[in-house]
């Protein structure tokens, strides 16, 4: 299908399950910011060398993940 192929770096990730994401796509950056802020408030350092990840389980459920050190 022409998709780019890559490898996600291993390590620790904080994650949050988002229910009902479909139709709320503009909200995705805000959900990432909220998760990053929650990590910072709990003393977890983010790892800027690794990417944030969106895992679409279904049209209802998505898991967002931010890398932590």
Coordinates of C-alpha atoms in Angstrom, one line a residue:
X1 CA 0.0 0.0 0.0
X2 CA 3.0 2.3 -0.1
X3 CA 3.2 3.0 3.7
X4 CA 6.6 4.0 5.1
X5 CA 8.1 1.3 7.3
X6 CA 10.1 2.0 10.4
X7 CA 11.1 0.7 13.8
X8 CA 9.8 2.2 17.0
X9 CA 12.6 2.7 19.6
X10 CA 12.2 0.6 22.7
X11 CA 12.0 2.0 26.2
X12 CA 9.4 3.2 28.7
X13 CA 6.3 4.9 27.6
X14 CA 3.5 6.5 29.6
X15 CA 0.1 5.8 28.0
X16 CA -3.5 6.7 28.0
X17 CA -6.5 5.1 26.4
X18 CA -8.8 7.4 24.5
X19 CA -12.3 6.2 24.0
X20 CA -14.5 7.8 21.3
X21 CA -11.5 9.4 19.4
X22 CA -13.1 9.1 16.0
X23 CA -14.6 12.5 15.0
X24 CA -12.5 14.2 17.6
X25 CA -9.2 14.2 15.7
X26 CA -8.4 17.9 16.3
X27 CA -8.3 17.0 20.0
X28 CA -5.3 14.6 19.6
X29 CA -2.5 17.2 20.2
X30 CA -4.3 18.3 23.4
X31 CA -4.5 14.7 24.7
X32 CA -0.8 14.4 24.1
X33 CA -0.1 17.7 26.0
X34 CA -2.3 16.6 28.9
X35 CA -0.5 13.3 29.2
X36 CA 2.9 15.0 29.0
X37 CA 1.8 17.4 31.7
X38 CA 0.6 14.6 33.9
X39 CA 4.0 12.9 33.5
X40 CA 5.8 16.0 34.5
X41 CA 3.6 16.5 37.5
X42 CA 4.4 13.0 38.6
X43 CA 8.1 13.5 38.3
X44 CA 8.6 11.6 35.1
X45 CA 11.0 13.0 32.6
X46 CA 10.0 12.9 28.9
X47 CA 12.5 11.5 26.4
X48 CA 12.6 14.0 23.4
X49 CA 14.8 11.5 21.4
X50 CA 11.8 9.2 20.8
X51 CA 8.5 9.9 19.2
X52 CA 5.0 10.0 20.7
X53 CA 2.9 7.1 19.4
X54 CA -0.8 6.9 18.4
X55 CA -2.1 3.3 18.4
X56 CA -5.5 2.9 16.8
X57 CA -7.1 -0.2 18.3
X58 CA -10.4 0.4 16.6
X59 CA -12.7 3.3 15.4
X60 CA -13.6 3.7 19.1
X61 CA -10.4 3.1 21.0
X62 CA -7.0 4.7 20.6
X63 CA -3.9 4.5 22.9
X64 CA -1.5 7.5 23.0
X65 CA 2.0 7.0 24.3
X66 CA 4.7 9.5 25.3
X67 CA 8.3 8.3 25.8
X68 CA 9.7 8.7 29.3
X69 CA 13.2 8.2 30.6

